[in-house]
Coordinates of C-alpha atoms and ligand atoms in Angstrom, one line a residue:
M1 CA 0.1 0.1 0.0
T2 CA 1.3 3.2 -0.8
L3 CA 0.9 6.3 1.5
A4 CA 0.6 9.6 0.8
P5 CA 4.6 11.8 2.2
E6 CA 2.2 13.6 4.6
A7 CA 1.0 9.9 6.2
D8 CA 1.4 10.3 10.0
E9 CA 3.3 8.0 12.4
S10 CA 0.1 6.3 13.8
E11 CA -0.7 5.2 9.8
L12 CA 2.6 4.3 8.7
R13 CA 3.0 1.9 12.1
A14 CA -0.1 0.3 10.9
V15 CA 1.2 -0.8 7.4
F16 CA 4.5 -2.1 9.1
E17 CA 2.7 -4.1 11.6
A18 CA 0.2 -5.1 8.8
T19 CA 3.2 -6.6 6.6
I20 CA 4.4 -7.9 9.4
E21 CA 1.1 -9.8 10.1
R22 CA 0.9 -11.1 6.5
H23 CA 4.8 -12.5 7.0
D24 CA 5.4 -10.1 4.0
R25 CA 8.8 -8.3 3.8
I26 CA 9.9 -5.1 5.0
E27 CA 12.4 -3.2 2.3
P28 CA 14.7 -0.8 3.0
R29 CA 12.8 2.2 1.7
D30 CA 9.7 1.2 3.8
W31 CA 8.7 3.1 7.2
M32 CA 9.9 1.1 10.2
P33 CA 9.9 1.5 14.1
E34 CA 13.2 2.8 15.5
A35 CA 13.7 -0.4 17.4
Y36 CA 13.1 -2.6 15.0
R37 CA 15.9 -1.1 12.8
K38 CA 18.2 -1.1 15.6
T39 CA 17.5 -5.1 16.2
V40 CA 18.1 -6.1 12.6
I41 CA 21.3 -4.5 12.2
R42 CA 22.3 -5.5 15.7
Q43 CA 21.3 -9.3 14.3
V44 CA 22.8 -8.8 10.8
A45 CA 25.9 -7.3 12.1
Q46 CA 26.5 -9.8 14.3
H47 CA 26.0 -12.0 11.8
A48 CA 28.2 -10.4 9.3
H49 CA 31.3 -10.6 11.9
S50 CA 31.0 -14.3 12.5
E51 CA 31.5 -14.4 8.6
I52 CA 34.3 -12.5 8.7
I53 CA 36.2 -13.9 12.2
G54 CA 35.0 -17.1 11.7
M55 CA 37.6 -17.3 8.7
Q56 CA 40.3 -17.1 11.2
P57 CA 39.9 -20.7 13.1
E58 CA 39.9 -22.8 9.7
G59 CA 42.6 -20.5 8.2
N60 CA 44.8 -21.5 10.6
W61 CA 45.0 -24.9 8.6
I62 CA 45.2 -23.8 5.1
T63 CA 49.3 -24.3 4.9
R64 CA 49.2 -27.0 6.9
A65 CA 46.7 -28.8 4.6
P66 CA 47.3 -32.7 4.3
S67 CA 46.7 -32.7 0.7
L68 CA 46.2 -30.6 -2.3
R69 CA 43.0 -31.7 -2.5
R70 CA 42.0 -30.9 1.3
K71 CA 43.7 -27.4 0.5
A72 CA 41.8 -26.6 -2.3
I73 CA 38.3 -27.4 -0.5
L74 CA 39.7 -25.3 2.6
L75 CA 40.5 -22.2 0.6
A76 CA 37.2 -21.9 -1.1
K77 CA 35.1 -22.9 1.8
V78 CA 37.1 -20.1 3.5
Q79 CA 36.5 -17.5 0.8
D80 CA 32.7 -18.4 0.8
E81 CA 32.9 -17.1 4.5
A82 CA 34.0 -13.9 3.1
G83 CA 31.5 -13.7 0.3
H84 CA 28.9 -14.3 3.0
G85 CA 30.0 -11.6 5.3
L86 CA 30.1 -9.0 2.4
Y87 CA 26.4 -9.7 1.3
L88 CA 25.4 -9.4 5.1
Y89 CA 27.3 -6.1 5.2
S90 CA 25.7 -4.8 2.1
A91 CA 22.9 -6.2 3.7
C92 CA 23.2 -4.3 6.5
E93 CA 23.9 -1.0 4.6
T94 CA 20.8 -0.3 3.6
L95 CA 19.7 0.2 6.8
G96 CA 22.0 3.3 6.7
V97 CA 24.9 2.2 8.2
S98 CA 28.3 2.0 6.6
R99 CA 30.9 -1.4 6.6
L100 CA 33.7 1.1 7.7
E101 CA 31.5 1.9 10.8
L102 CA 30.3 -1.8 11.2
T103 CA 33.8 -3.1 11.0
E104 CA 34.8 -0.4 13.6
M105 CA 32.2 -1.1 15.9
L106 CA 33.4 -4.9 15.4
I107 CA 36.9 -4.1 16.6
N108 CA 36.2 -1.7 19.2
G109 CA 33.9 -4.6 20.8
K110 CA 31.1 -2.5 20.5
Q111 CA 29.3 -5.2 18.3
K112 CA 29.8 -9.2 18.5
Y113 CA 30.3 -11.9 16.7
S114 CA 29.7 -15.9 17.3
S115 CA 31.0 -17.2 20.3
I116 CA 32.2 -20.6 18.4
F117 CA 34.9 -18.4 17.0
N118 CA 36.6 -17.7 20.4
Y119 CA 37.7 -21.6 20.3
P120 CA 41.1 -22.9 18.7
T121 CA 41.6 -25.6 16.3
L122 CA 44.4 -27.5 17.6
S123 CA 44.2 -29.9 14.7
Y124 CA 43.0 -31.0 11.1
A125 CA 40.2 -32.6 12.6
D126 CA 38.7 -29.8 13.6
V127 CA 38.5 -28.3 10.1
G128 CA 35.9 -31.4 9.5
T129 CA 34.3 -30.7 13.0
I130 CA 33.8 -27.1 12.2
G131 CA 32.2 -28.3 8.6
W132 CA 29.9 -30.6 10.5
L133 CA 28.8 -29.1 13.4
V134 CA 29.3 -25.7 12.9
D135 CA 28.1 -25.0 9.7
G136 CA 25.2 -27.7 10.9
A137 CA 24.2 -25.3 13.3
A138 CA 24.4 -22.7 11.3
I139 CA 22.2 -24.5 8.8
C140 CA 19.4 -24.8 11.3
N141 CA 19.6 -21.6 12.6
Q142 CA 19.6 -20.1 9.2
V143 CA 17.4 -22.0 7.0
P144 CA 14.5 -20.3 9.2
L145 CA 16.0 -16.6 8.5
C146 CA 15.4 -17.4 4.8
R147 CA 11.8 -16.4 5.4
T148 CA 12.8 -13.6 8.2
S149 CA 11.1 -9.9 7.8
Y150 CA 13.9 -7.9 6.7
G151 CA 13.7 -8.5 2.9
P152 CA 17.6 -8.0 1.9
Y153 CA 18.8 -10.3 4.8
G154 CA 16.3 -13.3 4.0
R155 CA 17.2 -12.6 0.2
S156 CA 21.3 -13.1 1.3
M157 CA 20.7 -16.1 3.5
I158 CA 19.4 -18.4 0.6
R159 CA 22.3 -18.4 -1.1
I160 CA 24.5 -18.5 2.0
C161 CA 22.5 -21.7 3.4
K162 CA 23.0 -23.1 0.0
E163 CA 26.8 -23.0 0.9
E164 CA 26.7 -23.6 4.7
S165 CA 25.0 -26.8 3.4
F166 CA 28.2 -27.4 1.1
H167 CA 30.0 -27.0 3.8
Q168 CA 28.7 -28.9 6.2
R169 CA 28.9 -32.0 3.7
Q170 CA 32.4 -31.4 2.8
G171 CA 33.4 -31.6 6.9
Y172 CA 31.2 -34.5 7.2
E173 CA 33.0 -35.6 4.4
L174 CA 36.7 -35.0 6.1
L175 CA 35.6 -36.8 9.4
A176 CA 34.1 -40.2 7.8
T177 CA 37.4 -40.3 5.7
M178 CA 39.6 -40.1 8.9
M179 CA 36.9 -42.6 10.8
R180 CA 37.9 -45.6 8.2
G181 CA 41.8 -44.2 8.8
T182 CA 43.9 -45.4 11.5
D183 CA 43.6 -45.3 15.0
E184 CA 45.3 -42.0 15.9
Q185 CA 43.0 -40.2 13.1
R186 CA 39.6 -41.6 14.9
E187 CA 41.1 -40.3 18.3
M188 CA 41.8 -37.1 16.4
V189 CA 37.8 -37.0 15.4
Q190 CA 36.6 -38.6 18.9
E191 CA 38.5 -35.2 20.4
S192 CA 37.8 -32.7 18.2
V193 CA 34.1 -33.3 18.5
N194 CA 35.0 -33.6 22.5
R195 CA 36.3 -29.9 22.3
F196 CA 33.5 -28.8 19.9
W197 CA 30.0 -30.3 20.6
W198 CA 29.5 -27.7 24.1
P199 CA 30.4 -24.9 22.4
A200 CA 28.4 -25.2 18.8
L201 CA 25.0 -26.0 21.0
M202 CA 26.0 -22.6 22.5
M203 CA 26.1 -21.0 19.2
F204 CA 21.6 -20.9 19.5
G205 CA 22.6 -18.3 22.1
P206 CA 21.0 -18.5 25.9
P207 CA 18.2 -20.5 27.2
D208 CA 14.7 -18.9 25.8
D209 CA 13.6 -17.8 29.4
D210 CA 17.0 -16.2 29.5
S211 CA 17.0 -14.2 26.0
P212 CA 16.0 -10.9 26.4
N213 CA 15.3 -10.4 22.6
T214 CA 14.0 -13.3 21.3
A215 CA 10.2 -12.5 22.1
Q216 CA 10.6 -8.8 20.5
S217 CA 12.5 -10.6 17.5
M218 CA 9.8 -13.1 17.0
A219 CA 6.9 -10.7 17.3
W220 CA 8.3 -8.5 14.3
G221 CA 9.4 -12.1 12.2
I222 CA 13.0 -10.9 12.5
K223 CA 13.4 -14.5 14.5
R224 CA 11.2 -17.6 13.1
N225 CA 12.1 -19.6 15.9
T226 CA 13.4 -19.7 19.8
N227 CA 17.0 -20.2 20.3
D228 CA 16.0 -23.6 22.8
D229 CA 13.9 -24.9 19.3
L230 CA 16.6 -24.7 17.0
R231 CA 19.1 -26.1 19.7
Q232 CA 16.9 -29.2 19.8
R233 CA 16.5 -29.5 16.3
M234 CA 20.3 -28.9 15.8
V235 CA 20.6 -32.4 18.6
D236 CA 18.1 -34.4 17.0
M237 CA 19.7 -34.1 13.4
T238 CA 23.4 -34.6 14.3
V239 CA 22.3 -37.8 16.6
P240 CA 21.7 -40.0 14.0
Q241 CA 24.7 -38.5 12.3
A242 CA 27.4 -39.3 14.9
K243 CA 26.0 -42.7 14.8
A244 CA 26.4 -43.2 11.0
L245 CA 30.0 -41.5 11.7
G246 CA 31.2 -43.6 14.5
V247 CA 32.0 -40.9 17.3
T248 CA 30.2 -40.5 20.6
L249 CA 28.4 -37.0 21.4
P250 CA 30.2 -36.1 25.3
D251 CA 26.8 -35.8 27.0
P252 CA 26.1 -38.4 29.5
E253 CA 22.5 -37.2 29.8
L254 CA 21.7 -37.9 25.6
R255 CA 19.0 -40.3 25.1
W256 CA 16.0 -40.6 23.1
N257 CA 12.7 -39.3 24.4
E258 CA 10.0 -41.6 23.3
E259 CA 6.9 -39.7 24.4
R260 CA 8.6 -36.1 23.0
Q261 CA 9.9 -37.8 19.8
S262 CA 13.0 -35.8 20.4
H263 CA 16.5 -36.0 22.5
D264 CA 16.5 -35.3 26.0
F265 CA 20.4 -33.9 26.4
G266 CA 22.3 -32.1 29.0
S267 CA 22.9 -28.2 29.4
P268 CA 25.8 -26.4 28.4
D269 CA 27.6 -24.2 30.7
W270 CA 26.2 -21.2 30.3
D271 CA 28.8 -19.4 32.9
E272 CA 31.5 -20.6 29.9
F273 CA 29.0 -18.9 27.1
K274 CA 29.0 -16.0 29.2
D275 CA 32.4 -15.5 29.2
V276 CA 33.2 -15.8 26.1
I277 CA 30.4 -13.2 24.8
T278 CA 32.0 -10.9 27.3
G279 CA 35.5 -11.0 25.9
N280 CA 36.9 -13.5 27.9
G281 CA 37.2 -16.8 25.9
P282 CA 40.4 -18.8 25.1
C283 CA 40.8 -16.9 21.6
N284 CA 39.0 -13.2 22.0
T285 CA 42.0 -11.5 22.5
Q286 CA 44.0 -12.9 19.4
R287 CA 40.7 -12.6 17.2
I288 CA 40.0 -9.0 17.3
A289 CA 43.9 -8.3 17.4
H290 CA 44.2 -10.3 14.1
R291 CA 41.1 -8.3 12.6
R292 CA 42.5 -4.9 14.0
R293 CA 45.8 -5.8 12.3
A294 CA 44.3 -6.5 8.9
H295 CA 42.0 -3.5 8.9
E296 CA 45.0 -1.3 9.5
D297 CA 47.4 -2.7 6.8
G298 CA 44.0 -2.2 4.6
A299 CA 44.0 1.4 4.7
W300 CA 46.2 2.2 1.8
V301 CA 44.0 0.1 -0.5
R302 CA 40.7 1.9 1.2
E303 CA 42.5 5.4 0.1
A304 CA 43.9 4.3 -3.0
A305 CA 40.3 3.1 -4.3
M306 CA 38.5 6.3 -3.0
A307 CA 41.2 8.6 -4.6
F308 CA 40.6 6.7 -7.7
A309 CA 36.5 6.8 -7.4
A310 CA 37.3 10.5 -6.8
R311 CA 39.0 10.7 -10.0
G312 CA 36.6 9.0 -11.7
A313 CA 34.1 11.6 -10.5
E314 CA 35.9 14.3 -11.6
A315 CA 36.6 13.2 -15.4
Ligands
LIG401 N1 27.7 -15.7 20.4 O1 18.3 -12.4 23.2 P1 19.4 -13.2 22.7 C1 28.2 -18.2 10.8 C2 24.4 -12.5 22.8 S1 27.2 -19.2 11.6 C3 28.0 -14.3 20.3 O2 19.0 -14.8 22.2 P2 18.9 -13.1 20.0 C4 28.8 -19.4 9.9 C5 23.4 -11.8 21.5 O3 23.9 -11.0 20.3 C6 27.4 -18.1 13.4 N2 26.9 -13.7 21.3 O4 20.0 -12.3 21.2 C7 30.2 -19.8 9.8 C8 22.5 -10.6 22.5 O5 23.5 -9.9 22.8 P3 23.4 -8.1 22.8 C9 26.5 -16.6 13.2 C10 25.8 -14.5 21.8 O6 20.1 -11.8 18.9 C11 30.5 -21.4 10.0 C12 22.7 -11.9 23.8 O7 23.7 -12.4 23.7 N3 25.2 -16.8 13.2 O8 29.0 -17.6 11.5 C13 25.7 -15.5 21.4 O9 17.9 -13.1 19.8 C14 31.6 -22.0 9.6 C15 21.5 -12.5 24.4 O10 20.9 -12.8 23.4 C16 24.1 -15.8 13.1 O11 24.7 -14.6 13.4 C17 26.4 -16.5 20.8 N4 26.5 -17.2 20.2 O12 19.9 -14.5 19.4 C18 31.2 -19.1 9.3 C19 22.7 -15.8 13.3 N5 24.2 -15.4 20.9 O13 23.6 -8.5 21.0 C20 32.6 -19.7 9.5 C21 22.0 -15.0 12.7 C22 23.5 -15.2 21.8 O14 22.3 -7.9 23.2 C23 32.7 -20.9 9.6 N6 21.7 -14.2 14.5 N7 24.5 -14.1 21.8 O15 24.6 -7.7 23.0 C24 20.6 -15.3 15.6 O16 19.4 -15.8 15.1 C25 20.5 -14.7 16.9 O17 21.1 -13.1 16.9 C26 21.1 -15.4 18.0 C27 20.8 -14.8 18.9 C28 20.5 -16.9 18.0 C29 22.9 -15.7 17.5

C-alpha cells in the first residue's frame, strides 16, 4: 500500500504491522520503527562479523592442509565465508550504516560475533568438525531466516544456506574419511568432537527464559524460531549422523525421549558462554587483534580506491 508523503506515524506504523502480520517483507525504503531498524542492524551485523571472524580458525590450517585436495577445499570454503560476510554487510548498509562503521564497532568491541569462533583449532580434524557441527548449527539457525521479515537479509540467506549445506557435507566427508583411517585419526576426530560439541550448542544463544531479545524479534518476524527450539533441532539432526560416523557425543544425559519424539540432552555451561561473549573466551583477544591488524594494513587500499573513485567522478 502506498501512503501519501504526509501520512502520520500511526498510519505508517499500521502499514508496518500489517506487513509483519501477513509475513511479508519489510524493504529498505519502507517506514519501520527505530527499534526494529536497530534490532535488524544488531543481528545482521553480528552475523556478518561472525562470517568474517569465522575465517580465522579454519584459515589457520590452510598452509598445513594434508593434501592438495584438502587445501583446495578449505581455501574455497574460507573464501565462501568472506563472501557471506560481504553480502551481509551490504544487507546491513541498506539500513543506513556503513561497512566501515560496522567494522569499527567490531574491532572496538561494541558489536559481538558468534561465541564459537573464540575457540582454537588444534588439529586438522577440527576443520571437519567445524564443517559438520558449526556449519550444521549455522544451517539449522539460518534456513528459517530465509523467511525473516527484513527483505535484504532474507534474500542473502538463501544463497548463504546453499553454500553452508555444502560446507557441512565437506566437513562430514572429511571426518568420515578420518574415521576409516588409523586409530590415531579416529582419536583425533573424537577429541575434536569432544571440544566442539558444547560450544556448537551455545551458538543458538542463551536459553529462551534468559534471552532478552527473542520475544520482540519473534513478534517482528526477524527470528522465526526460539533459541531452544533450534538447539533441539540441531541435536535431533546430529545424533543419527554421529552414529553413522561412529563418534560419541560427549553428553551422558543424551537419550531418545519416546514421548516427545525428540532427544533429551544436558545443559551447556552457560557461565562459560557468558565469559566467551563478554570477551574472555580462549581466543577473543587474538581474533580481534588479528582483524584489527588486517583492517589497519588495508588502509592504503581503501585510500587508493577512494582517490581513484574521486578522480573518476571529476573526469
Ligand atoms: N555468540 O537475546 P539473545 C556462521 C548475544 S554462523 C555471541 O538470545 P538474539 C557461519 C546476543 O547477541 C554464526 N553472542 O539474542 C560460519 C545478545 O547480545 P546483545 C553466526 C551471542 O540476537 C560457519 C545476547 O547474547 N550466525 O558464522 C550468541 O535474539 C563456519 C542475548 O541473546 C548468526 O549470527 C552467540 N552464540 O539471538 C562461518 C545467525 N548468542 O547483542 C565460518 C543470526 C546470543 O544484545 C565457519 N543470529 N548472543 O549485546 C541469530 O539468529 C541470533 O542473533 C542469535 C541470538 C540466535 C545468535
